[in-house]
Each structure stands twice: as C-alpha cells, then as structure tokens.
Amino acid sequence: MATIFSATEPDDGAEQSAGGEVSKGDPVDLEKIERGVRLILEGVGEDAERAGLQRTPRRVAEMYAELTAGMREDAAEHVQALPGDRHDEMVIVKDIHFASLCEHHLAPFVGKCHIAYIPKGGRIVGLSKLARLVETYARRLQVQERLTSEIADTLFEGLTPVGVMVVMEAEHTCMTIRGVKKPGAVTITSAIRGGFRKDSRTRAEAMALIREK
Ligand SMILES: [Zn+2]
C-alpha cells in the first residue's frame, strides 16, 4: 500500500515557509538590480521618472530577491528523516505547487511537482520539508530538467531511500506568452533514482498514483 499525500491539503502547520530569507551565498545587491531595471525602462522607451514607474525598479529588485531566495539556502537541510518512524511502503506527495524562473529569459515557469519515494529503514521526511526542498531549488534561475534532477538527487542522497521519482509539470511563460506562443503547453520532466530505475512495475504504479485525480 502506498501512502499518498496531496500538497493542496492543509499541512500540520508546524512549519511555515520563511519566504525570501537570505542566509547563504552572496547577498542580493538591490541597488544594482534597480539600476538595471531603470535601463530596461529607458531601453523600451519609457520615462523612468513618471509617477507610475518611480518605485518600479525597487519593486522589481525586491521581487527578484524573493524569486532567487533559494540561491542563498541549503536545500539539503530540508531532508532530515523524522525520528521514530517505521514506514517502508511507497510514499507519494503530489501537487506541490512551485514557481521558478527560466534562466534563458528570466521569465516565470509555474506548475506542480510530484514526488514518490520508497523509504529504507523507516526513514521518511515530513510533507512540509518536501515542499521546502522543492521551493529552495525552484527559487533559483533554472531549467526544468535540472530543477527536477536536483530535487531527486538531494532526496536520494539525504534520505538514502530504496528509490526516488520526481515528476514536474509546468507552463513556461517564455513559451506561452512570447516566441512560439503556445498557450496551455505543459512541459513534463521526470528524474528517477535507485530502485525505480530497475523496477518498471513500481515505476508504473507510482506514475498511475500521481496521475490519479
Ligand atoms: Zn525561457
């Protein structure tokens, strides 16, 4: 029997996302971003001094600081086994919402992440921790393929489970509102580690549970 959690259901509330925290790596240089945004405004032919745009560079700088907050966090610290658990059946957490930034266009891509893993030695991780793991990697400049692999690798290394499967589906605004303009196009990526690689039946079972509405 697999245990399935939907991330859209309310969590135990024990852990709220700190959002935008800045702890690791170089701090954000807000003023530098502001200068850049002012140049963009001038570049598109705007008057950066008009009333509606006066605070825009600051707002954009703060938004990018928040959307890249994961660069200054250590994702591995979210993968710590809950003490005293003895669950060894497949665990699936689906519909973890995420928003990331495509590194080619600095445009958002938004979607859902589904994580399946088979614990070993009873080591499981809390639902809120998985959501934080996804968020830490999503809040960086990314490509969806790397984002998916990083989540799978960190979970596989941190929890040493039998297997891990991560499936992500997202709409990339750089595809839907510009360029080829394909609204509704969804990009699906997956990363499979450990036992799921060899065992196609378990992989199919996990996929069916993820797809189930
Ligand atoms: Zn892009």
PDB file of C-alpha atoms in Angstrom, residues 72-175:
ATOM      1  CA  ARG A  72      21.020  31.585  -0.578  1.00  0.00           C
ATOM      2  CA  GLU A  73      19.605  28.473   1.090  1.00  0.00           C
ATOM      3  CA  ASP A  74      20.953  24.972   1.594  1.00  0.00           C
ATOM      4  CA  ALA A  75      18.424  22.542   0.106  1.00  0.00           C
ATOM      5  CA  ALA A  76      19.949  19.515   1.861  1.00  0.00           C
ATOM      6  CA  GLU A  77      18.955  20.803   5.293  1.00  0.00           C
ATOM      7  CA  HIS A  78      15.299  20.171   4.468  1.00  0.00           C
ATOM      8  CA  VAL A  79      15.920  16.455   4.002  1.00  0.00           C
ATOM      9  CA  GLN A  80      16.055  15.074   7.512  1.00  0.00           C
ATOM     10  CA  ALA A  81      14.324  11.867   8.484  1.00  0.00           C
ATOM     11  CA  LEU A  82      11.507  12.128  11.004  1.00  0.00           C
ATOM     12  CA  PRO A  83      12.584  10.332  14.176  1.00  0.00           C
ATOM     13  CA  GLY A  84      10.899   7.133  15.279  1.00  0.00           C
ATOM     14  CA  ASP A  85       9.064   6.219  12.102  1.00  0.00           C
ATOM     15  CA  ARG A  86       8.986   2.730  10.610  1.00  0.00           C
ATOM     16  CA  HIS A  87       7.231   3.201   7.313  1.00  0.00           C
ATOM     17  CA  ASP A  88       8.688   1.223   4.423  1.00  0.00           C
ATOM     18  CA  GLU A  89       5.974   1.453   1.759  1.00  0.00           C
ATOM     19  CA  MET A  90       5.900   3.879  -1.108  1.00  0.00           C
ATOM     20  CA  VAL A  91       5.127   7.494  -0.179  1.00  0.00           C
ATOM     21  CA  ILE A  92       3.719   9.872  -2.770  1.00  0.00           C
ATOM     22  CA  VAL A  93       3.322  13.593  -2.312  1.00  0.00           C
ATOM     23  CA  LYS A  94       1.623  15.180  -5.246  1.00  0.00           C
ATOM     24  CA  ASP A  95       0.599  18.644  -6.413  1.00  0.00           C
ATOM     25  CA  ILE A  96       3.353  20.623  -4.699  1.00  0.00           C
ATOM     26  CA  HIS A  97       2.938  23.987  -6.394  1.00  0.00           C
ATOM     27  CA  PHE A  98       6.074  25.803  -7.407  1.00  0.00           C
ATOM     28  CA  ALA A  99       7.149  28.919  -9.288  1.00  0.00           C
ATOM     29  CA  SER A 100      10.599  29.193 -10.797  1.00  0.00           C
ATOM     30  CA  LEU A 101      12.488  31.457 -13.194  1.00  0.00           C
ATOM     31  CA  CYS A 102      13.745  30.230 -16.546  1.00  0.00           C
ATOM     32  CA  GLU A 103      17.419  31.116 -16.777  1.00  0.00           C
ATOM     33  CA  HIS A 104      17.203  31.860 -20.506  1.00  0.00           C
ATOM     34  CA  HIS A 105      14.559  34.594 -20.276  1.00  0.00           C
ATOM     35  CA  LEU A 106      14.219  35.371 -16.543  1.00  0.00           C
ATOM     36  CA  ALA A 107      10.547  34.575 -17.159  1.00  0.00           C
ATOM     37  CA  PRO A 108       8.499  32.550 -14.671  1.00  0.00           C
ATOM     38  CA  PHE A 109       7.552  28.946 -15.169  1.00  0.00           C
ATOM     39  CA  VAL A 110       4.867  27.682 -12.855  1.00  0.00           C
ATOM     40  CA  GLY A 111       3.497  24.243 -12.152  1.00  0.00           C
ATOM     41  CA  LYS A 112       3.308  21.227  -9.911  1.00  0.00           C
ATOM     42  CA  CYS A 113       5.859  18.788  -8.567  1.00  0.00           C
ATOM     43  CA  HIS A 114       5.066  15.190  -7.609  1.00  0.00           C
ATOM     44  CA  ILE A 115       7.452  13.157  -5.503  1.00  0.00           C
ATOM     45  CA  ALA A 116       7.356   9.385  -4.954  1.00  0.00           C
ATOM     46  CA  TYR A 117       9.848   7.527  -2.808  1.00  0.00           C
ATOM     47  CA  ILE A 118      10.228   4.160  -1.141  1.00  0.00           C
ATOM     48  CA  PRO A 119      11.772   4.620   2.317  1.00  0.00           C
ATOM     49  CA  LYS A 120      14.534   2.432   3.689  1.00  0.00           C
ATOM     50  CA  GLY A 121      14.999   1.738   7.396  1.00  0.00           C
ATOM     51  CA  GLY A 122      11.800   3.642   8.128  1.00  0.00           C
ATOM     52  CA  ARG A 123      13.362   6.951   7.136  1.00  0.00           C
ATOM     53  CA  ILE A 124      10.636   9.306   5.940  1.00  0.00           C
ATOM     54  CA  VAL A 125      10.581  13.060   5.625  1.00  0.00           C
ATOM     55  CA  GLY A 126       7.785  15.486   6.540  1.00  0.00           C
ATOM     56  CA  LEU A 127       5.467  16.834   3.859  1.00  0.00           C
ATOM     57  CA  SER A 128       6.373  20.432   4.646  1.00  0.00           C
ATOM     58  CA  LYS A 129      10.073  19.576   4.289  1.00  0.00           C
ATOM     59  CA  LEU A 130       9.487  18.213   0.790  1.00  0.00           C
ATOM     60  CA  ALA A 131       7.658  21.397  -0.115  1.00  0.00           C
ATOM     61  CA  ARG A 132      10.582  23.435   1.233  1.00  0.00           C
ATOM     62  CA  LEU A 133      13.030  21.277  -0.756  1.00  0.00           C
ATOM     63  CA  VAL A 134      11.093  21.983  -3.958  1.00  0.00           C
ATOM     64  CA  GLU A 135      10.888  25.687  -3.154  1.00  0.00           C
ATOM     65  CA  THR A 136      14.584  26.022  -2.372  1.00  0.00           C
ATOM     66  CA  TYR A 137      15.537  24.697  -5.810  1.00  0.00           C
ATOM     67  CA  ALA A 138      12.663  26.426  -7.631  1.00  0.00           C
ATOM     68  CA  ARG A 139      13.654  29.835  -6.291  1.00  0.00           C
ATOM     69  CA  ARG A 140      16.763  29.962  -8.399  1.00  0.00           C
ATOM     70  CA  LEU A 141      17.454  30.611 -12.063  1.00  0.00           C
ATOM     71  CA  GLN A 142      16.599  27.231 -13.523  1.00  0.00           C
ATOM     72  CA  VAL A 143      15.824  24.980 -16.408  1.00  0.00           C
ATOM     73  CA  GLN A 144      13.071  22.495 -15.570  1.00  0.00           C
ATOM     74  CA  GLU A 145      15.247  19.446 -16.301  1.00  0.00           C
ATOM     75  CA  ARG A 146      17.929  20.498 -13.799  1.00  0.00           C
ATOM     76  CA  LEU A 147      15.347  21.528 -11.210  1.00  0.00           C
ATOM     77  CA  THR A 148      13.810  18.033 -11.396  1.00  0.00           C
ATOM     78  CA  SER A 149      17.183  16.268 -11.083  1.00  0.00           C
ATOM     79  CA  GLU A 150      18.349  18.426  -8.187  1.00  0.00           C
ATOM     80  CA  ILE A 151      15.233  17.621  -6.149  1.00  0.00           C
ATOM     81  CA  ALA A 152      15.610  13.884  -6.887  1.00  0.00           C
ATOM     82  CA  ASP A 153      19.363  13.840  -6.130  1.00  0.00           C
ATOM     83  CA  THR A 154      19.086  15.746  -2.848  1.00  0.00           C
ATOM     84  CA  LEU A 155      16.277  13.495  -1.632  1.00  0.00           C
ATOM     85  CA  PHE A 156      18.112  10.349  -2.743  1.00  0.00           C
ATOM     86  CA  GLU A 157      21.379  11.386  -1.078  1.00  0.00           C
ATOM     87  CA  GLY A 158      19.821  12.812   2.087  1.00  0.00           C
ATOM     88  CA  LEU A 159      17.357  10.043   2.877  1.00  0.00           C
ATOM     89  CA  THR A 160      19.087   7.070   1.167  1.00  0.00           C
ATOM     90  CA  PRO A 161      15.719   5.514   0.286  1.00  0.00           C
ATOM     91  CA  VAL A 162      15.206   2.482  -1.957  1.00  0.00           C
ATOM     92  CA  GLY A 163      14.159   4.756  -4.795  1.00  0.00           C
ATOM     93  CA  VAL A 164      13.014   8.247  -5.715  1.00  0.00           C
ATOM     94  CA  MET A 165      10.903   9.517  -8.584  1.00  0.00           C
ATOM     95  CA  VAL A 166      10.219  13.193  -9.214  1.00  0.00           C
ATOM     96  CA  VAL A 167       7.785  14.352 -11.904  1.00  0.00           C
ATOM     97  CA  MET A 168       7.309  18.032 -12.686  1.00  0.00           C
ATOM     98  CA  GLU A 169       4.762  19.650 -14.989  1.00  0.00           C
ATOM     99  CA  ALA A 170       4.932  23.343 -15.732  1.00  0.00           C
ATOM    100  CA  GLU A 171       3.842  26.091 -18.051  1.00  0.00           C
ATOM    101  CA  HIS A 172       6.721  28.257 -19.213  1.00  0.00           C
ATOM    102  CA  THR A 173       5.687  31.855 -19.847  1.00  0.00           C
ATOM    103  CA  CYS A 174       8.642  32.207 -22.234  1.00  0.00           C
ATOM    104  CA  MET A 175       6.796  29.644 -24.413  1.00  0.00           C
TER     105      MET A 175
END
